[in-house]
Coordinates of C-alpha atoms in Angstrom, one line a residue:
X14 CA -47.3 4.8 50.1
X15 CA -43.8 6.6 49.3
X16 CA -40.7 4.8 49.6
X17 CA -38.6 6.7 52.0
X18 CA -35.0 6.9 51.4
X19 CA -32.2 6.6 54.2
X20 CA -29.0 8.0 54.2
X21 CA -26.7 5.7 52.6
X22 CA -29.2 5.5 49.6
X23 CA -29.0 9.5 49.3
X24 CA -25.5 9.1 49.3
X25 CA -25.7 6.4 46.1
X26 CA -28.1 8.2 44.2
X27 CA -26.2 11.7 44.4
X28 CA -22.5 9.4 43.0
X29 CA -24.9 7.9 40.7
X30 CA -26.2 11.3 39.6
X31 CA -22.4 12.9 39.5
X32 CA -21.6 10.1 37.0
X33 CA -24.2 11.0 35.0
X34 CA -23.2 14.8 34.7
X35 CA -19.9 13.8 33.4
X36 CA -20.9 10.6 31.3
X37 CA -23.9 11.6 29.0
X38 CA -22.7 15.6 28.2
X39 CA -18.9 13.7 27.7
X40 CA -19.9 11.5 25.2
X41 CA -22.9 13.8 23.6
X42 CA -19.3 15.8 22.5
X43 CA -17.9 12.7 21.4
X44 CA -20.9 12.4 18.9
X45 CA -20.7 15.7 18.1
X46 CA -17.0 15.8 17.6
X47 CA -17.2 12.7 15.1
X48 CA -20.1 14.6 13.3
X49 CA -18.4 18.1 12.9
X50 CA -14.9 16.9 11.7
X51 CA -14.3 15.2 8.8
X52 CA -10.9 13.7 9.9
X53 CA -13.2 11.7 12.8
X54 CA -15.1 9.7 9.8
X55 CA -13.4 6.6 9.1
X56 CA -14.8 3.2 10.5
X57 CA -12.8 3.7 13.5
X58 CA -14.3 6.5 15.1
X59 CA -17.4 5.0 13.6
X60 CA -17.5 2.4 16.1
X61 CA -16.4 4.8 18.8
X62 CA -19.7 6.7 18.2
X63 CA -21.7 3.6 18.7
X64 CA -19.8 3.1 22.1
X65 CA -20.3 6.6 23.0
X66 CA -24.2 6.0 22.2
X67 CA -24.2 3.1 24.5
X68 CA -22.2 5.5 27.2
X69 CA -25.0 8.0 27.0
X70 CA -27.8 5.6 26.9
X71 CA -26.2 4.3 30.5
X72 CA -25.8 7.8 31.9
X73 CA -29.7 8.6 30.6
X74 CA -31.0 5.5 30.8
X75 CA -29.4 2.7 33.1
X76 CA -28.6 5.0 35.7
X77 CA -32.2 6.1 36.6
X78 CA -33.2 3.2 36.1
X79 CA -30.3 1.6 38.6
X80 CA -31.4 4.4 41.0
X81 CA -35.7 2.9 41.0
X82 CA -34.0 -0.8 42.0
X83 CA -31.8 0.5 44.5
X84 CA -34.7 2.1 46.1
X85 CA -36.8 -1.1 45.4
X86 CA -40.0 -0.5 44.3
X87 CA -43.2 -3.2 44.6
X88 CA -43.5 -3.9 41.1
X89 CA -45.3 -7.1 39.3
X90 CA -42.2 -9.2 38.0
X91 CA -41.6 -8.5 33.8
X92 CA -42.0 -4.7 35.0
X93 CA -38.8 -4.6 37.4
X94 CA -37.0 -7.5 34.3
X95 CA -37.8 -4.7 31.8
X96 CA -36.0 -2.2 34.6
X97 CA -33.2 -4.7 35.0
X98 CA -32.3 -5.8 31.4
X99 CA -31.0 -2.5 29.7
X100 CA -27.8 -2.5 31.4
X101 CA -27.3 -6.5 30.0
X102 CA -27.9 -4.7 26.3
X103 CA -25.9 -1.8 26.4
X104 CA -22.8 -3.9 28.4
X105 CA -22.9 -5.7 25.7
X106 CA -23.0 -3.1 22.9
X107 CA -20.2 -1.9 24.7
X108 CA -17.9 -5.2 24.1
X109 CA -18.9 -5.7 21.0
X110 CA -18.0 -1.8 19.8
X111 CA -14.9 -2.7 21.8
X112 CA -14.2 -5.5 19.5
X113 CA -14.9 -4.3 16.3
X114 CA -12.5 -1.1 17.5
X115 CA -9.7 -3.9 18.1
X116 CA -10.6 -5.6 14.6
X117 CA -10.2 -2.1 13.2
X118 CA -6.8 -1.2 14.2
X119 CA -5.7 -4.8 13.4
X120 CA -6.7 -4.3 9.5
X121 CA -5.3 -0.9 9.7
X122 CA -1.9 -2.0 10.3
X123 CA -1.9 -5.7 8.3
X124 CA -3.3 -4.5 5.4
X125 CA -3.1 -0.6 4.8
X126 CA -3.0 -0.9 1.1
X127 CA -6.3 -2.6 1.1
X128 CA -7.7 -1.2 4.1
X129 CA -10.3 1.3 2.6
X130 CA -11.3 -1.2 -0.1
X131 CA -11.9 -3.7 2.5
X132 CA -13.4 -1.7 5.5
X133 CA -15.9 0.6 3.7
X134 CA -18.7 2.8 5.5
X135 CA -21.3 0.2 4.5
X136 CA -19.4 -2.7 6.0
X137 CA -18.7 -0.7 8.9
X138 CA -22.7 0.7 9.1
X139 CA -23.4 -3.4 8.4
X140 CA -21.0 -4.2 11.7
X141 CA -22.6 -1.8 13.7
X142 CA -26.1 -3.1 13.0
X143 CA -25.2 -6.5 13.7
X144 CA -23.7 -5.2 17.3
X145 CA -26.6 -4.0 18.1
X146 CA -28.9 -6.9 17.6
X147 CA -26.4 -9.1 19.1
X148 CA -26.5 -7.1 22.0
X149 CA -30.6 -7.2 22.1
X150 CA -30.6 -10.7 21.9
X151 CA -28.1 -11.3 24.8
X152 CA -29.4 -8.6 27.2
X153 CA -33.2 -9.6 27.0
X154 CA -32.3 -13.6 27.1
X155 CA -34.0 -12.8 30.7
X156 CA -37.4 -11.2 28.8
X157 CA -37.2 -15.3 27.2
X158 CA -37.3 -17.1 30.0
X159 CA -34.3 -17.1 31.8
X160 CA -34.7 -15.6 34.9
X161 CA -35.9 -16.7 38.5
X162 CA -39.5 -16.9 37.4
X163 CA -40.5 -20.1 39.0
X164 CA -37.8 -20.3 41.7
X165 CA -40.1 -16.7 42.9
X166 CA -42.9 -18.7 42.3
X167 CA -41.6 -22.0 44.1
X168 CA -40.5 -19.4 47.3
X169 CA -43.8 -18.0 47.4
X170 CA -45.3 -21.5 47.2
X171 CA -48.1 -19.9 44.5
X172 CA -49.2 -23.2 42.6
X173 CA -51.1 -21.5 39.1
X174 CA -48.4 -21.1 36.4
X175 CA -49.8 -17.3 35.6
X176 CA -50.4 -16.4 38.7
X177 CA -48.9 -12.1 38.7
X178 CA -47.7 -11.2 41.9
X179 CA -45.7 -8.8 43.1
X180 CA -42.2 -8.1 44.7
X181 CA -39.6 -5.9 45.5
X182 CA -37.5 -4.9 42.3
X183 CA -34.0 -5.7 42.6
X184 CA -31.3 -7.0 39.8
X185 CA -31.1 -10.1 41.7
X186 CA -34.8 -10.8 42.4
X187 CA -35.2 -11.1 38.6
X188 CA -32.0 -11.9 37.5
X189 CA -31.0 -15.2 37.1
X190 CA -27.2 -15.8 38.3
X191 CA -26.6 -18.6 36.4
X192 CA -27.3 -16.4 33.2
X193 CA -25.3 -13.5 34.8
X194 CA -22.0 -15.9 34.9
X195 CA -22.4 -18.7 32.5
X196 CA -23.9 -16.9 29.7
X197 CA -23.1 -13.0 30.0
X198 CA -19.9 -13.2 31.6
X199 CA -18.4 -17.1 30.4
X200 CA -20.0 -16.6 26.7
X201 CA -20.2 -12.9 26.1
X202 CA -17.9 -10.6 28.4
X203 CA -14.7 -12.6 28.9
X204 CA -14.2 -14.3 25.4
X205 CA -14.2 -11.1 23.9
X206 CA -12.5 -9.6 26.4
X207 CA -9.1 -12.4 26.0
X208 CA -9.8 -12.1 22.2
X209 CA -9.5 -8.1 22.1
X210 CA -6.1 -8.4 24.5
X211 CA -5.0 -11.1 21.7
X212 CA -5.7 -8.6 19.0
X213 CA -4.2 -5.9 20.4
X214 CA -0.5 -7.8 21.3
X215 CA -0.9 -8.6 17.7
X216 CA -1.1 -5.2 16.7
X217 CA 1.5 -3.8 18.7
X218 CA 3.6 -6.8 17.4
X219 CA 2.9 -6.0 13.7
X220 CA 3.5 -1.9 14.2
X221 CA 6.8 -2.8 16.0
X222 CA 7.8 -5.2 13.1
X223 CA 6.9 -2.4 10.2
X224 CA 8.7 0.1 12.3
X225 CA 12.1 -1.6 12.2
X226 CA 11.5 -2.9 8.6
X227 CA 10.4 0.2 7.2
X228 CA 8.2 -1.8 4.5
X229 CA 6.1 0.4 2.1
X230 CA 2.7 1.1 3.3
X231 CA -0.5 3.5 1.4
X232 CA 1.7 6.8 3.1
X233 CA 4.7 8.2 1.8
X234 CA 5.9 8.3 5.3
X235 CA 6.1 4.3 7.1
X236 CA 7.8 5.4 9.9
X237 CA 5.4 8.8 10.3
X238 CA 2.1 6.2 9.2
X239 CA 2.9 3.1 11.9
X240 CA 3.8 5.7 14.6
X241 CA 0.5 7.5 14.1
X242 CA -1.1 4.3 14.5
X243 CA 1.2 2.8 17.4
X244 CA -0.3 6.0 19.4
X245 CA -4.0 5.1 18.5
X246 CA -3.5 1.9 19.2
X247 CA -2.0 2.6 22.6
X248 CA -5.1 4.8 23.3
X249 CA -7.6 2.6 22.2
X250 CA -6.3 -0.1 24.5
X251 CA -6.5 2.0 27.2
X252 CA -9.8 2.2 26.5
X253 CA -9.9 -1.8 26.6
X254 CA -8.5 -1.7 29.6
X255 CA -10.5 0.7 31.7
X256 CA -13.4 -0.8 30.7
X257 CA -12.0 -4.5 31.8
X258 CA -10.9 -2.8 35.4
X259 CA -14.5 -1.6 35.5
X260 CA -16.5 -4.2 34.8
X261 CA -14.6 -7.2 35.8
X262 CA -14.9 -6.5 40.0
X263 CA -18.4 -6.9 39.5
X264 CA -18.2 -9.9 37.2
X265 CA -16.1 -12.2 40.0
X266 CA -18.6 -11.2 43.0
X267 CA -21.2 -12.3 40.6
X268 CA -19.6 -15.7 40.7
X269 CA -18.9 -15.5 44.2
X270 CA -22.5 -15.4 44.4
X271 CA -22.9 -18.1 42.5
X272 CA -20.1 -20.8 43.1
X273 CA -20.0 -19.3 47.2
X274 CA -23.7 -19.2 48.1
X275 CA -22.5 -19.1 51.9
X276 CA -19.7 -16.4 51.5
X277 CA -21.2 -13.3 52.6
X278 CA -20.1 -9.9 50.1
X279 CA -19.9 -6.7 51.9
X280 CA -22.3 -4.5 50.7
X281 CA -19.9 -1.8 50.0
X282 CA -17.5 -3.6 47.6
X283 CA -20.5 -4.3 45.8
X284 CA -21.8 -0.4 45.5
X285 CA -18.1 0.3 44.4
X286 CA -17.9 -2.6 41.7
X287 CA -21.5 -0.5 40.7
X288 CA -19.5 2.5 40.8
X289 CA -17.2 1.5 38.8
X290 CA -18.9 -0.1 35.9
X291 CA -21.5 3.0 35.7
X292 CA -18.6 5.2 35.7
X293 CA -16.2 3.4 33.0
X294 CA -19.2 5.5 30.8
X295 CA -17.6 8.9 31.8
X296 CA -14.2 7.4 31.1
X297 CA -13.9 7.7 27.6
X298 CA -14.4 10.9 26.1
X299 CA -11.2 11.7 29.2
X300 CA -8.8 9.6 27.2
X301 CA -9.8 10.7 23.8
X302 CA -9.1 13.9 25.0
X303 CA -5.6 13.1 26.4
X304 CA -4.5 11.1 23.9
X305 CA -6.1 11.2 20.4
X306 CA -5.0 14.6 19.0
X307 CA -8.4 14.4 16.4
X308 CA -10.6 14.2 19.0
X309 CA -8.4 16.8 21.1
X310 CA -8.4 19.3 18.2
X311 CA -12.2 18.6 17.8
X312 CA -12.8 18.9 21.1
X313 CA -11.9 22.8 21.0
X314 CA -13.2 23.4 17.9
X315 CA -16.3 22.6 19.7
X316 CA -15.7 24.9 22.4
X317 CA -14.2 27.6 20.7
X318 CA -17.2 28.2 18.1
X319 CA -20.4 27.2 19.9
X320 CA -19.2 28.6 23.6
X321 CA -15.6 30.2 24.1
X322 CA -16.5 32.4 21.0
X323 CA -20.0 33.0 21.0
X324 CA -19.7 34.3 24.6
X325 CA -17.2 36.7 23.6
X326 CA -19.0 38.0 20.9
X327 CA -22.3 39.2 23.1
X328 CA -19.7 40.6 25.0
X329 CA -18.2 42.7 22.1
X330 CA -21.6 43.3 21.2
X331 CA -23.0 44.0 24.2
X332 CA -20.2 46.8 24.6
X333 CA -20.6 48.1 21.1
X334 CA -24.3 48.8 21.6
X335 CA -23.3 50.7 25.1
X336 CA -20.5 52.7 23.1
X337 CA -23.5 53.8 20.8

């Protein structure tokens, strides 16, 4: 029997839709832009491709599948945990990308002499990889064992250990929210998180010192070299930012949830704190366009020879055939 939808659902699935426009063709050009221009190939942007890969992924991915448990299927249990865990990976992909951005600049700027000889695209391919299996491991812990399993089974009162049954798939149905807040958010969101802010103070510190010094660097230019990278740094931490403003709302009614089992959340801060973390996707490519000049550059490149342009020429062509 279908699953009708009300109103206020309609109303989630078309934002959750409209963030999905923006977020997957935004970071599809980020891709693109990395791959087209050479200036976009050091470990840097690297990493900003495997955080625009996790962006998209959420935008194709996460977000139909955020749409299914909103609407709350019947569905055996490991079906809806298979539904529920790709967000865990790909948050996670997301920090760690994060990270190894911060990491990045803070080489960049303590040790530009040695920089290339020390970040090379193998180590950088190698940091990546690891990332990524990292982030497999911590997003399907769930898929392992830690989930609410038996505390569905001890509801339902169904005595036989293997026993399938069915429910109604939601995040925190399946979800355990003891993992949610004392292993993905106290282990693997808000370490890195304090660790990246660390970083970046540090970096800001070390651009301001070589700025009044003037000490000799790989350029011929320290004052033109450090400001270049005082500006990237500033955007990057923007970046940082956004995605801490996105992703922590959702992170403290977790623990609500936990630590306040009697204090009832209204349902709407929670759609927002939703909102917010599925949109943080659609952020990005926005302030790589505003404030990295590479990407800005590469950005209209894009446009100018595979849309701007190429529409212009049918047009003069169109018009030349006519004038024949």
């Amino acid at each position: 029997m279908a699953h009708s939808v009300s109103a206020f659902q309609a109303a989630y699935i078309s934002i959750e839709v409209l963030i999905a426009l923006v977020s997957v063709p935004g970071n599809i050009l980020v891709i693109w832009a990395v791959k087209m221009n050479q200036a976009l190939r050091d470990a840097t942007f690297c990493f900003i491709v495997s955080l625009a890969v996790a962006d998209v992924a959420v935008g194709a991915l996460v977000i139909p599948l955020a749409i299914i448990i909103n609407i709350g299927p019947q569905t055996e249990f490991y079906s809806c945990l298979m539904v529920a865990c790709p967000v865990l990976i790909l948050t996670e992909s997301s920090i760690l990308a994060l990270l190894a951005i911060a990491v990045d600049r803070y080489l960049r700027v303590k040790i530009p002499v040695r920089y290339k000889s020390v970040v090379t695209p193998r180590r950088a391919a190698v940091a990546i990889a690891c990332c990524w299996i990292v982030s497999f491991l911590v997003g399907l812990t769930p898929m392992f064992g830690w989930n609410n399993l038996n505390k569905m089974r001890r509801t339902q009162e169904l005595n036989a250990s293997h026993t399938e049954f069915v429910i109604k798939c939601q995040f925190e149905t399946v979800i355990s929210m003891e993992y949610m807040v004392y292993f993905n958010f106290f282990v693997w969101v808000l370490p890195p998180l304090l660790l990246m802010l660390l970083i970046y103070l540090e970096v800001f510190n070390l651009i301001r010192k070589q700025l009044n010094k003037k000490v000799s660097s790989s350029s011929n230019d320290p004052q033109k070299y450090y400001g270049k990278e005082l500006k990237i740094a500033k955007s990057l931490a923007l970046v940082l930012f956004l995605f801490a403003l996105s992703w922590l709302p959702l992170h403290v009614l977790n623990c609500i949830t936990l630590f306040c089992p009697s204090c009832e959340t209204p349902h709407i801060l929670t759609y927002i704190a939703i909102f917010l973390t599925h949109g943080n996707s659609a952020m990005n490519p926005i302030v790589y366009a505003f404030r990295i000049k590479k990407f800005r550059t590469a950005f209209l490149q894009i446009w100018n020879q595979y849309f701007c342009c190429k529409t212009n020429k049918n047009v003069s062509t169109t018009t030349a055939e006519l004038g024949n």
